[in-house]
mmCIF file of C-alpha atoms and ligand atoms in Angstrom:
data_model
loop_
_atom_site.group_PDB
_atom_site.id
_atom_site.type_symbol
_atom_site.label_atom_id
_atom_site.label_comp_id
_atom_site.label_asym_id
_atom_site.label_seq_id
_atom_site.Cartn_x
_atom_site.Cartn_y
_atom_site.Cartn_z
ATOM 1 C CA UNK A 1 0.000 0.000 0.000
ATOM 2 C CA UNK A 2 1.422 3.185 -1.049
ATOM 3 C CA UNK A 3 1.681 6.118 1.305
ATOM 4 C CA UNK A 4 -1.131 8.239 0.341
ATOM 5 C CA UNK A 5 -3.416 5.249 0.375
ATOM 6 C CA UNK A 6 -2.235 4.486 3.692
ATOM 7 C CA UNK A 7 -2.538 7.966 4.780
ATOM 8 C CA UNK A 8 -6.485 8.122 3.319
ATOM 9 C CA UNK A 9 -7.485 4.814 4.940
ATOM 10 C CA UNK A 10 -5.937 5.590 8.335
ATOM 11 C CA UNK A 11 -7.981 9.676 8.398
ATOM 12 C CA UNK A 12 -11.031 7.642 7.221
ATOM 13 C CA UNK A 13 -11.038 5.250 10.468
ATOM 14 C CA UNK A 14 -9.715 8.302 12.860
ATOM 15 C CA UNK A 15 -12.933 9.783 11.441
ATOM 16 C CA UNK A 16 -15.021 7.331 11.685
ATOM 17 C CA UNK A 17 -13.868 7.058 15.515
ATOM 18 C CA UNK A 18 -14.348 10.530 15.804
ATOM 19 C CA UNK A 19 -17.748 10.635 14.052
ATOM 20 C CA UNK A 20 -18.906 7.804 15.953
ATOM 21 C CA UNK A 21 -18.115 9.156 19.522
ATOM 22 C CA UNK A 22 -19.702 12.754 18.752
ATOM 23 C CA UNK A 23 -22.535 12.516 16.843
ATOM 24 C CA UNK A 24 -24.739 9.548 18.319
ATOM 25 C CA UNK A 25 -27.938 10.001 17.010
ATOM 26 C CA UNK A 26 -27.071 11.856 13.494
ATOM 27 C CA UNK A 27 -26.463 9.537 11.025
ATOM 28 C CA UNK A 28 -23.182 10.178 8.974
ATOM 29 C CA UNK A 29 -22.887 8.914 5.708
ATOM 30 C CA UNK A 30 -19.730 8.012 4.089
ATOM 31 C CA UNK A 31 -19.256 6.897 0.765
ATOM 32 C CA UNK A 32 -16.985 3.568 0.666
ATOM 33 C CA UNK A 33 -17.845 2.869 -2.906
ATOM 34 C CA UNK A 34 -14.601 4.858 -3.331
ATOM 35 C CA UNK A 35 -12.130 3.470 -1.239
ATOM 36 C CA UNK A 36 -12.931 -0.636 -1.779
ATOM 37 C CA UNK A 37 -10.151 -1.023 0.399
ATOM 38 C CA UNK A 38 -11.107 0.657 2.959
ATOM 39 C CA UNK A 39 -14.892 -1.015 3.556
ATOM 40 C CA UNK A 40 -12.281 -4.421 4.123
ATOM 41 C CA UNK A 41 -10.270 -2.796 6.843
ATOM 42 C CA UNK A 42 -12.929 -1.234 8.504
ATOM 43 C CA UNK A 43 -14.582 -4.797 9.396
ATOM 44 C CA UNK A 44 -11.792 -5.270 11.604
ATOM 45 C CA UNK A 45 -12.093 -2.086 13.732
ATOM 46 C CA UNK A 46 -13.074 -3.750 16.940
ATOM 47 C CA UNK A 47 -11.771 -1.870 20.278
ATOM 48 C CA UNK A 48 -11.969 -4.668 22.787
ATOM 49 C CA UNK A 49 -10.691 -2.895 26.080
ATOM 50 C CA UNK A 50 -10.534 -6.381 27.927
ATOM 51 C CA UNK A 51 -7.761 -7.549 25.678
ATOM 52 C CA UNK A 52 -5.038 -5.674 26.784
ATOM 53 C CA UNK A 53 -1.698 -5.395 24.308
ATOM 54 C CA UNK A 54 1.661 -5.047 25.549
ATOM 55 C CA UNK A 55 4.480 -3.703 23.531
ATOM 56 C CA UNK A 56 8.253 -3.176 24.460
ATOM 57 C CA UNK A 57 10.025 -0.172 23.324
ATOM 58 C CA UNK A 58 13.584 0.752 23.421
ATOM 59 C CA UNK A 59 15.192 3.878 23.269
ATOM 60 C CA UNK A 60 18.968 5.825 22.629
ATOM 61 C CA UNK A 61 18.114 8.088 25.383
ATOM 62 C CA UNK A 62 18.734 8.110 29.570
ATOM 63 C CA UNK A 63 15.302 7.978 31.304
ATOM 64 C CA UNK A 64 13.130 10.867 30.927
ATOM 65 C CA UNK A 65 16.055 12.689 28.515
ATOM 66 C CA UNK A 66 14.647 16.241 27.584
ATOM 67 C CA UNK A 67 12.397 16.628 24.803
ATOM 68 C CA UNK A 68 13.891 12.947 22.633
ATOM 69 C CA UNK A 69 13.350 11.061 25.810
ATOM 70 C CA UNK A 70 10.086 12.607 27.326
ATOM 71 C CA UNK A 71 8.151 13.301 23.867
ATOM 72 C CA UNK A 72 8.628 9.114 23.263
ATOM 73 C CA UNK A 73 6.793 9.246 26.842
ATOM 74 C CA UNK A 74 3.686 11.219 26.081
ATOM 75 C CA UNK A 75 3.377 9.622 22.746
ATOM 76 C CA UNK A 76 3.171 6.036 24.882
ATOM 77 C CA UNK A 77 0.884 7.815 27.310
ATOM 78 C CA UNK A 78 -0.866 9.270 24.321
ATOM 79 C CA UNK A 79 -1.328 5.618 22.565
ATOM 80 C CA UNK A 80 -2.671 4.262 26.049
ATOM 81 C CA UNK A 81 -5.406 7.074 26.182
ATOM 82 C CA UNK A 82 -6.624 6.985 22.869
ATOM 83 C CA UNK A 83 -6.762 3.126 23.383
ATOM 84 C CA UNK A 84 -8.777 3.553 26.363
ATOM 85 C CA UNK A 85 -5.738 1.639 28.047
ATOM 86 C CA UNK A 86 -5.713 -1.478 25.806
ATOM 87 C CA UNK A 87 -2.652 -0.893 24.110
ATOM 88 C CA UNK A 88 0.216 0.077 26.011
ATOM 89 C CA UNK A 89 4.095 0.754 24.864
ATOM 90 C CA UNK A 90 6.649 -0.098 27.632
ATOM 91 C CA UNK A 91 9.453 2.598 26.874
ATOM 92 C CA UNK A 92 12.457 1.176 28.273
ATOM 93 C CA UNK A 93 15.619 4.007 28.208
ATOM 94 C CA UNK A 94 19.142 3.080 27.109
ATOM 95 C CA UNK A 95 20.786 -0.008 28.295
ATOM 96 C CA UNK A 96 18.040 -1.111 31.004
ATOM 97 C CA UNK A 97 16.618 -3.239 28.203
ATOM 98 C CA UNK A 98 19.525 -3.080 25.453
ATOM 99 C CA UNK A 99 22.318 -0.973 25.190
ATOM 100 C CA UNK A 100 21.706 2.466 23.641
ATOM 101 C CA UNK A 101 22.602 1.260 20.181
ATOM 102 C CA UNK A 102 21.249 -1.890 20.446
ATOM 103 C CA UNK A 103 17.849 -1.115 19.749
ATOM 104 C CA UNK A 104 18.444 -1.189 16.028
ATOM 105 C CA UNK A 105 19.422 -4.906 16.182
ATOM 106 C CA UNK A 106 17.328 -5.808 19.043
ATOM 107 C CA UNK A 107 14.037 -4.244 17.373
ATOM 108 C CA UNK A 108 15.415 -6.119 14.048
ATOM 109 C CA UNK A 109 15.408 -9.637 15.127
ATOM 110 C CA UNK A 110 12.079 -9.223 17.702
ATOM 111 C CA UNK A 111 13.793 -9.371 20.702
ATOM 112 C CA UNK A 112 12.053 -6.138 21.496
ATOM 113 C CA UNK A 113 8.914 -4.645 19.511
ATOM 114 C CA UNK A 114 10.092 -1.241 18.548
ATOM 115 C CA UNK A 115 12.661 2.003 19.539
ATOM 116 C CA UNK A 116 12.984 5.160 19.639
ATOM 117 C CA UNK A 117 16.350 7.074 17.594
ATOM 118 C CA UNK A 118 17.921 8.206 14.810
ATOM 119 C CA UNK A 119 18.624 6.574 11.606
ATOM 120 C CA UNK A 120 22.184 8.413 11.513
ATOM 121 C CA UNK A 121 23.494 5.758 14.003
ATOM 122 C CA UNK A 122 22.727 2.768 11.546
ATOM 123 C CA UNK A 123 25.000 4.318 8.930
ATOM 124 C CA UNK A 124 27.544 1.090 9.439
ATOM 125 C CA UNK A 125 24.517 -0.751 7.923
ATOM 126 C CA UNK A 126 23.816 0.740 5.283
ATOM 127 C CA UNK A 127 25.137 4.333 4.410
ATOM 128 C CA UNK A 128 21.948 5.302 2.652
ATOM 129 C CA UNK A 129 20.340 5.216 6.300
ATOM 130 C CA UNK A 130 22.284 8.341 7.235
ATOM 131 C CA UNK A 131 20.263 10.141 4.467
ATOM 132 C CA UNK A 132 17.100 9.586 6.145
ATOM 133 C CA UNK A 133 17.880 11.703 9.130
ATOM 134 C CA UNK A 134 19.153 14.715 6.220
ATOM 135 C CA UNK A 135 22.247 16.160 5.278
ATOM 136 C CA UNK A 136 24.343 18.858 5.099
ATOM 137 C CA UNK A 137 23.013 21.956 3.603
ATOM 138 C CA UNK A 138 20.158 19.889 3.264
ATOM 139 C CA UNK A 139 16.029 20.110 3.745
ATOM 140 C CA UNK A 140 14.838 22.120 6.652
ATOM 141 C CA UNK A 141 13.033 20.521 9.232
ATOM 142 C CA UNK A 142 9.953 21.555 7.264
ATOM 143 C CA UNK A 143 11.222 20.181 4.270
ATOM 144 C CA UNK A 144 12.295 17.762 5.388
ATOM 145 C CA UNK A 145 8.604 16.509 6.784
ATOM 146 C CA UNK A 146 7.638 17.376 2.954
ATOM 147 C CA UNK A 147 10.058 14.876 1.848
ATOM 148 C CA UNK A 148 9.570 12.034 3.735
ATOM 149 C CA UNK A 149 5.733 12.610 3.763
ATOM 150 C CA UNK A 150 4.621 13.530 0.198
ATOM 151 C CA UNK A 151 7.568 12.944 -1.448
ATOM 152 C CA UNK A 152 8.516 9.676 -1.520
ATOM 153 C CA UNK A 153 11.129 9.877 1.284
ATOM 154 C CA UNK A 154 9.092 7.490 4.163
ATOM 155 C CA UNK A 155 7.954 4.713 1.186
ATOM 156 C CA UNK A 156 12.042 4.721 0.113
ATOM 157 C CA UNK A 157 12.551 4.370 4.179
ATOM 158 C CA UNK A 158 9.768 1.654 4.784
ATOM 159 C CA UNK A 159 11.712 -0.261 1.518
ATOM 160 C CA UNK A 160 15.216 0.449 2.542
ATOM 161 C CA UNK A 161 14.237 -1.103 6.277
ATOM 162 C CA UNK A 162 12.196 -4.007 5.351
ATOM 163 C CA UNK A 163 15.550 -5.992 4.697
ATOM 164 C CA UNK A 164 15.994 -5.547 7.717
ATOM 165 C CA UNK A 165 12.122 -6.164 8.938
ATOM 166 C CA UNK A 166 11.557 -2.943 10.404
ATOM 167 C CA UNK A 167 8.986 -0.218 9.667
ATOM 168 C CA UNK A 168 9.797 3.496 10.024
ATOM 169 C CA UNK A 169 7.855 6.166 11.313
ATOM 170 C CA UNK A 170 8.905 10.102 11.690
ATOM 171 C CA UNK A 171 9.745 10.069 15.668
ATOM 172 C CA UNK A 172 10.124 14.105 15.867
ATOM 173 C CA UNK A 173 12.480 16.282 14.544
ATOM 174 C CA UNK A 174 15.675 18.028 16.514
ATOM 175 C CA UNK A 175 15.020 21.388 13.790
ATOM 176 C CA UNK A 176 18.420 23.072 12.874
ATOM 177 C CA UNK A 177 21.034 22.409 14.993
ATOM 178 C CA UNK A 178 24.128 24.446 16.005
ATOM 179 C CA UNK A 179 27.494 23.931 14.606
ATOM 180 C CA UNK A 180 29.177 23.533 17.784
ATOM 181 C CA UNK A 181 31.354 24.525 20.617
ATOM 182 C CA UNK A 182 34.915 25.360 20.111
ATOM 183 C CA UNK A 183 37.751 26.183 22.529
ATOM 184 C CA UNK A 184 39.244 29.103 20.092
ATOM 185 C CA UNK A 185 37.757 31.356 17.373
ATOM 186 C CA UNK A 186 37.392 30.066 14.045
ATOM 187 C CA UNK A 187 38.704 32.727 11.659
ATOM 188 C CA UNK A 188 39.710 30.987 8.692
ATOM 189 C CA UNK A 189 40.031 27.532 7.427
ATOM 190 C CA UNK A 190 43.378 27.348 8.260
ATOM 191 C CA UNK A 191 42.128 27.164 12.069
ATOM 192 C CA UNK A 192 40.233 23.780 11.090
ATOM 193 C CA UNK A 193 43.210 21.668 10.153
ATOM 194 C CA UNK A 194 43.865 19.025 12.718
ATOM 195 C CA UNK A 195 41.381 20.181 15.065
ATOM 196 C CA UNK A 196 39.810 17.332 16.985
ATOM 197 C CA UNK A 197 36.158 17.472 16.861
ATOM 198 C CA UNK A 198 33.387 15.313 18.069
ATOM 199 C CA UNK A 199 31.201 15.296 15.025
ATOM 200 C CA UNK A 200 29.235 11.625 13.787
ATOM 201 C CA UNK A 201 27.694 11.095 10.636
ATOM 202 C CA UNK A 202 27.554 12.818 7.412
ATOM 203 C CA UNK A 203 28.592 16.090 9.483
ATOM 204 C CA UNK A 204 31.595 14.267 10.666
ATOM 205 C CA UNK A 205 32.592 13.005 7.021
ATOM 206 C CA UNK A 206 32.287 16.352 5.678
ATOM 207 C CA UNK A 207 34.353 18.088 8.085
ATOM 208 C CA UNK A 208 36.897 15.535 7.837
ATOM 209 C CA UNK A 209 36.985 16.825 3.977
ATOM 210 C CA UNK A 210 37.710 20.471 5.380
ATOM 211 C CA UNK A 211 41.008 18.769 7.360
ATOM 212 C CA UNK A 212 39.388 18.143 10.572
ATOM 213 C CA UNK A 213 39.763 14.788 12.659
ATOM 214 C CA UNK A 214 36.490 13.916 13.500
ATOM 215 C CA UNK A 215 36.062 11.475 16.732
ATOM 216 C CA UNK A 216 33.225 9.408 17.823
ATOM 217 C CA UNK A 217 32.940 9.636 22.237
ATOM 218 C CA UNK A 218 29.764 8.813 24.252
ATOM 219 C CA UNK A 219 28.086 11.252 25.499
ATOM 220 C CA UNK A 220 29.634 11.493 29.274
ATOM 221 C CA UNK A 221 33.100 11.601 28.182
ATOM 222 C CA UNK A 222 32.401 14.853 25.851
ATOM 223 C CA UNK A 223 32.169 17.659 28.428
ATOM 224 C CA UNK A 224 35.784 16.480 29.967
ATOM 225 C CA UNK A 225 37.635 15.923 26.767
ATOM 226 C CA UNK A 226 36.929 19.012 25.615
ATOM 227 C CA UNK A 227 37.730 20.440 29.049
ATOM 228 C CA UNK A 228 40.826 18.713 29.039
ATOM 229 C CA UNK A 229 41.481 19.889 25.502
ATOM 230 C CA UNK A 230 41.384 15.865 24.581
ATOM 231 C CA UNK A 231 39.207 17.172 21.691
ATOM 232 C CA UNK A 232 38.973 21.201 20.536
ATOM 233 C CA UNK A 233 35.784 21.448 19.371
ATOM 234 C CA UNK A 234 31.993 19.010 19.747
ATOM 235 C CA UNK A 235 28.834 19.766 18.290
ATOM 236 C CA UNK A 236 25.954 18.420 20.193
ATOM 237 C CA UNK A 237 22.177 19.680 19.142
ATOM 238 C CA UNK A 238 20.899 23.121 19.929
ATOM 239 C CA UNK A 239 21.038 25.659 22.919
ATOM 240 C CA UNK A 240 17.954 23.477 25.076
ATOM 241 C CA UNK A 241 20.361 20.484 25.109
ATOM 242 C CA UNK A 242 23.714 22.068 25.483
ATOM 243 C CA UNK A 243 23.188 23.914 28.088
ATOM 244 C CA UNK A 244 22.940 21.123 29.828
ATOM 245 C CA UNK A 245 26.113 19.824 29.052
ATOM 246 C CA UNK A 246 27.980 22.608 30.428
ATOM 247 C CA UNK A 247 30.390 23.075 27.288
ATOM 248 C CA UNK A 248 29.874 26.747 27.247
ATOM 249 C CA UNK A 249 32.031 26.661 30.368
ATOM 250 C CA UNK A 250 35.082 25.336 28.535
ATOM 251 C CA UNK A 251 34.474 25.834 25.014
ATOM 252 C CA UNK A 252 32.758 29.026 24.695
ATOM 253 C CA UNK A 253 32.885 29.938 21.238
ATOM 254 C CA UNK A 254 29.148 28.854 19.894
ATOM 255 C CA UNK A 255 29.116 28.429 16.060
ATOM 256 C CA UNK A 256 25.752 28.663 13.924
ATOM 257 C CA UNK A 257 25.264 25.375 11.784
ATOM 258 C CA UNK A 258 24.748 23.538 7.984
ATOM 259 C CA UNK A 259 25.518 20.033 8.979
ATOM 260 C CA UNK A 260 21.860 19.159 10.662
ATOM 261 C CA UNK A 261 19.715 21.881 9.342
ATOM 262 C CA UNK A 262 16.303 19.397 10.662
ATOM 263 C CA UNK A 263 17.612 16.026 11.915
ATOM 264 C CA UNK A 264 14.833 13.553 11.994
ATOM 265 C CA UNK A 265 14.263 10.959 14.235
ATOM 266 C CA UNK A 266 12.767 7.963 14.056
ATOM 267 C CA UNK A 267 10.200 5.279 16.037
ATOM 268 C CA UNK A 268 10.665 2.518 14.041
ATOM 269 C CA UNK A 269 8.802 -1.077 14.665
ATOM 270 C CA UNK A 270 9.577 -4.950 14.038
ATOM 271 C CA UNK A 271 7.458 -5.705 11.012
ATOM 272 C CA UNK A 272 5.883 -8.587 12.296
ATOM 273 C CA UNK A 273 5.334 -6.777 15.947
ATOM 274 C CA UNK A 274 3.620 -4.256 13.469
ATOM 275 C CA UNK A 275 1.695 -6.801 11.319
ATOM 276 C CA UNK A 276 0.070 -8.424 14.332
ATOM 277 C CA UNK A 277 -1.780 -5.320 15.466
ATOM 278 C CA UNK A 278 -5.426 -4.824 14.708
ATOM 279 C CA UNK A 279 -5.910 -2.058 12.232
ATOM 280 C CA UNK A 280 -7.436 0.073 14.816
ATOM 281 C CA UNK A 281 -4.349 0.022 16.983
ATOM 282 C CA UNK A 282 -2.021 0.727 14.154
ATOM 283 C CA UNK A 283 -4.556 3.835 13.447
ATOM 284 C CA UNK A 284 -3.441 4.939 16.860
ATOM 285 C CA UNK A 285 -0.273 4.509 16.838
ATOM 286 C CA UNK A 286 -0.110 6.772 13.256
ATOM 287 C CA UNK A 287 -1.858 9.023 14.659
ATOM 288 C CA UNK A 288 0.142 9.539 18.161
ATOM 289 C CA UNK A 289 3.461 9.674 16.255
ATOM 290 C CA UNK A 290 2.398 12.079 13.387
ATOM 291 C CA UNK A 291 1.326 14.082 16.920
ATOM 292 C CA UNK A 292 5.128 13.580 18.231
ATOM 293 C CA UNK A 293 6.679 14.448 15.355
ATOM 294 C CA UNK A 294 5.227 17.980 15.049
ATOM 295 C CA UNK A 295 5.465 18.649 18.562
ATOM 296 C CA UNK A 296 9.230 17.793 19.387
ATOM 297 C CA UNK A 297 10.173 19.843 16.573
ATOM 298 C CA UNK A 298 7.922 23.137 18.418
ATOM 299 C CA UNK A 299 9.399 21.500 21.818
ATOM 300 C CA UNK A 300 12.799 22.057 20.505
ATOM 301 C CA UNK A 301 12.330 25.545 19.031
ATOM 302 C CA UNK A 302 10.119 26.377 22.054
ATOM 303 C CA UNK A 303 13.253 25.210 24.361
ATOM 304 C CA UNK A 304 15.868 26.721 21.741
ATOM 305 C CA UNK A 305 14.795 30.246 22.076
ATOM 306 C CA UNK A 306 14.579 30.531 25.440
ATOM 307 C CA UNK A 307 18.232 28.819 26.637
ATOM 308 C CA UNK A 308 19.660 31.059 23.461
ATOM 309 C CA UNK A 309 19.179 34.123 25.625
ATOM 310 C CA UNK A 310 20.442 32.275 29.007
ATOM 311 C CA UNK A 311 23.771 31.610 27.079
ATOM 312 C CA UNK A 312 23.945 34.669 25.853
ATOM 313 C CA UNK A 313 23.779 35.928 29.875
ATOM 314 C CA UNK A 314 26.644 33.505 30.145
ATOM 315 C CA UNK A 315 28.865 34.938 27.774
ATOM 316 C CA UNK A 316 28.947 32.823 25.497
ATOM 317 C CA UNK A 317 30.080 34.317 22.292
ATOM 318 C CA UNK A 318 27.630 33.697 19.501
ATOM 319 C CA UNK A 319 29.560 33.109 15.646
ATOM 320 C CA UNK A 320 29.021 32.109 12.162
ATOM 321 C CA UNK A 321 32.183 29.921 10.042
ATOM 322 C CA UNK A 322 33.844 32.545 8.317
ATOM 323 C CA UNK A 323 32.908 32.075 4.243
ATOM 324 C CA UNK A 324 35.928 29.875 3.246
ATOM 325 C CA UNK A 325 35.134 26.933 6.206
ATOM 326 C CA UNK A 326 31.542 27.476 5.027
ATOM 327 C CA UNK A 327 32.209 26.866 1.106
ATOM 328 C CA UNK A 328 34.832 24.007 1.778
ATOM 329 C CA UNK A 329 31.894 22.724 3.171
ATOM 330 C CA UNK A 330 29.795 22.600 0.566
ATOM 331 C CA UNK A 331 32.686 21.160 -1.151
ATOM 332 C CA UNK A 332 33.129 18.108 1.067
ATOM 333 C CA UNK A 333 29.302 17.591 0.857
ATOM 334 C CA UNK A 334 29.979 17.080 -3.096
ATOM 335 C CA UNK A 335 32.924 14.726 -2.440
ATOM 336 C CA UNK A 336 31.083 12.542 0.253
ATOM 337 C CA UNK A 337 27.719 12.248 -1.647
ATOM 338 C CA UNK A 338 30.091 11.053 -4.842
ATOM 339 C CA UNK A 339 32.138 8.664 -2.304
ATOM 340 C CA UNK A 340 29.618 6.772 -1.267
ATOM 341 C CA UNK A 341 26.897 6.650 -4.050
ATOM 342 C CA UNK A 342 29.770 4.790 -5.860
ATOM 343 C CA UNK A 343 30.011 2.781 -3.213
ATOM 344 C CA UNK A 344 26.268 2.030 -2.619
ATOM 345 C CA UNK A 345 23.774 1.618 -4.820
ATOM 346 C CA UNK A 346 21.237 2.514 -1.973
ATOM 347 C CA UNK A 347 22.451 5.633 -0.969
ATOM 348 C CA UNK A 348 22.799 7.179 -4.589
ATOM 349 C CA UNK A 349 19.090 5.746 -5.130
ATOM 350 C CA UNK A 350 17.965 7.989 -1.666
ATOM 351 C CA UNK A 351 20.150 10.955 -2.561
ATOM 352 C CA UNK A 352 18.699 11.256 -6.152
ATOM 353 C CA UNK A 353 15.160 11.803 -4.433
ATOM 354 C CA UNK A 354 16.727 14.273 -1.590
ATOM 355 C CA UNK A 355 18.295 16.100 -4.429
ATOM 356 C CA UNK A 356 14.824 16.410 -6.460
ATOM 357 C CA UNK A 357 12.959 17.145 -3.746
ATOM 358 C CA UNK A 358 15.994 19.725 -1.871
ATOM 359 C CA UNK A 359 16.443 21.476 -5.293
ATOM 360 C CA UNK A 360 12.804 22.656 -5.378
ATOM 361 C CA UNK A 361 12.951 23.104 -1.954
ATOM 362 C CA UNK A 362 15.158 25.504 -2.315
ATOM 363 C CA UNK A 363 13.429 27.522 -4.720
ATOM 364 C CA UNK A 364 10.288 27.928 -3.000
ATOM 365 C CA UNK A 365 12.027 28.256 0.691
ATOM 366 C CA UNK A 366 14.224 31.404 -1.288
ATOM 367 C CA UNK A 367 11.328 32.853 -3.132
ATOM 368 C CA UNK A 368 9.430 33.050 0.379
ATOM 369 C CA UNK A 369 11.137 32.584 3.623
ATOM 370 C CA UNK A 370 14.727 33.798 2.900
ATOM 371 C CA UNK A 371 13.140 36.927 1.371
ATOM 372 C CA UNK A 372 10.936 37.359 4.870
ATOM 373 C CA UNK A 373 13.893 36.126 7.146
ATOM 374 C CA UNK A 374 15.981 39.172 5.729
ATOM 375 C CA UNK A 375 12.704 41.792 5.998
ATOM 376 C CA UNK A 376 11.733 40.544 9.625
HETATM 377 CA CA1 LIG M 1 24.171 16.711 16.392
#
């Protein structure tokens, strides 16, 4: 079933829930001579709150971890409402379940039923996954959604994954992230040779284009390697989840970003998990993620904007790359994307729809919101 099928049968059943709980007494007619399909899957819909579904989900994030951790909470708390309790998700944080980047594997061979990350981290599977979180000077979190929704980006996903029985959904969206924290001003590309940088995925591989030696360290060990001056630079997300890491106390030259301009995340299920659901529950489910994608991405901004101006009380001193870092950039994006579509037919089959898609994009996003970004 293609997407937009999908998408019409699941808003005809949501309505039909809807219609059906607010409008006893009025009949409602709806015409299934239309949709064949649909008058098949709607024979199933058959809420039975006494039979009570359990599903296990396993996430990249510590225990109620701002925003990634505690949006993957409310939609599970979201699922169980709707439900009327009958269909719960267990959300089990990093490593009390699996390890943190486990869940990929784990999810894979039904060990667990679903989890909750990014598709950046499974790039050592296939590097075409990468592309599904975005790239470098890529979509905007906006069009990004506009990609994988309408333009063919979650049906490439859904294919790409099956191999290895999963099944995708958006899982919220970190919006544009910062370029990172550095120890000393940036002021030409000259500064980025050698410099030790924690920077993963595509980001990572483009930088190490520009000269710099990117490193991979978990997440504790950043804030003291860069106070140590093990590493001279780390790019985490945005100001709501820095700020918690303290870097602006060591490193406190804060650079604007291109290398995550909208990072999506995903929820992603075991196919046959998936399958088993009734076609009600899967209804919910679509519906509470589509819910947690939109609102982690306004979580995020909401968050961003206001720990911006607390870092800015803080001293921390606010850049942009100087134009030559910027542009060698660009040209490490061109050298990367050629690298490894060569290498993988996957990856150059994803790309070519990211570059459709981004090239209109683009257009449209400079015709309109460049134009009002530069008159607000
Ligand atoms: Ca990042």
């Amino acid at each position: 079933m293609n997407r937009r099928k999908f998408l019409a049968t699941a808003s005809t059943a949501s309505a039909a829930f809807a219609l059906n709980g607010c409008n006893e007494g009025k009949h409602v007619a709806i015409d299934y001579s239309k949709h064949p399909k649909q008058t098949a899957a709607l024979k199933h819909v058959n809420i039975n709150k006494n039979k009570k579904t359990t599903l296990k989900l396993a996430t990249s994030w510590p225990a109620h971890f701002p925003i990634m951790g505690t949006g993957v909470e409310k939609f599970a708390q979201r699922v169980k409402d709707i439900s009327g309790g009958s269909l719960e998700i267990k959300i089990y944080p990093k490593n009390v379940l699996v390890p943190a980047l486990a869940v990929f594997d784990a999810t894979s061979s039904g060990e667990i039923d679903a989890f909750h990350s990014g598709p950046y981290y499974w790039k050592g599977k296939n590097s075409a996954f990468s592309l599904f979180s975005g790239i470098p000077f890529g979509f905007t979190a906006e069009e990004i959604n506009s990609w994988m929704l309408y333009g063919g980006g979650l049906e490439l996903w859904r294919e790409k994954y099956a191999h290895y029985n999963l099944y995708p959904f958006l899982g919220g969206n970190t919006n544009i992230q910062m370029g990172g924290w550095f120890r000393k001003p940036i002021e030409s590309l000259a500064d980025m040779q050698g410099l030790k940088m924690r920077i993963p995925g595509l980001g990572g591989e483009v930088f190490s284009k520009m000269g710099v030696n990117p490193i991979l360290l978990p997440a504790g060990e950043i804030y003291t390697s860069l106070e140590r001056g093990v590493i001279d630079a780390t790019e985490w997300v945005g100001p709501a989840l820095d700020i918690k890491m303290g870097f602006y106390k060591v490193a406190p030259y804060y650079y604007s970003g291109w290398h995550e301009p909208g990072s999506i995340l995903e929820l992603t299920f075991n196919k046959h998990s998936w399958s088993k659901l009734g076609f009600e529950q899967q209804a919910m489910i679509e519906v509470a993620t589509s819910e947690m994608n939109a609102n982690m991405t306004y979580e995020f901004h909401h968050e961003n904007i206001h720990v911006l101006s607390k870092l800015q009380e803080l001293n921390v001193k606010l850049l942009q790359f100087p134009e030559d870092v910027t542009n060698a950039g660009k040209q490490g994006l061109i050298e990367v994307i050629e690298e490894f579509s060569k290498k993988n037919r996957d990856f150059a089959e994803v790309y070519s729809s990211i570059k459709n898609h981004l090239k209109l994009s683009k257009n449209w996003s400079d015709a309109s919101l460049r134009y009002f970004l530069n008159a607000r």
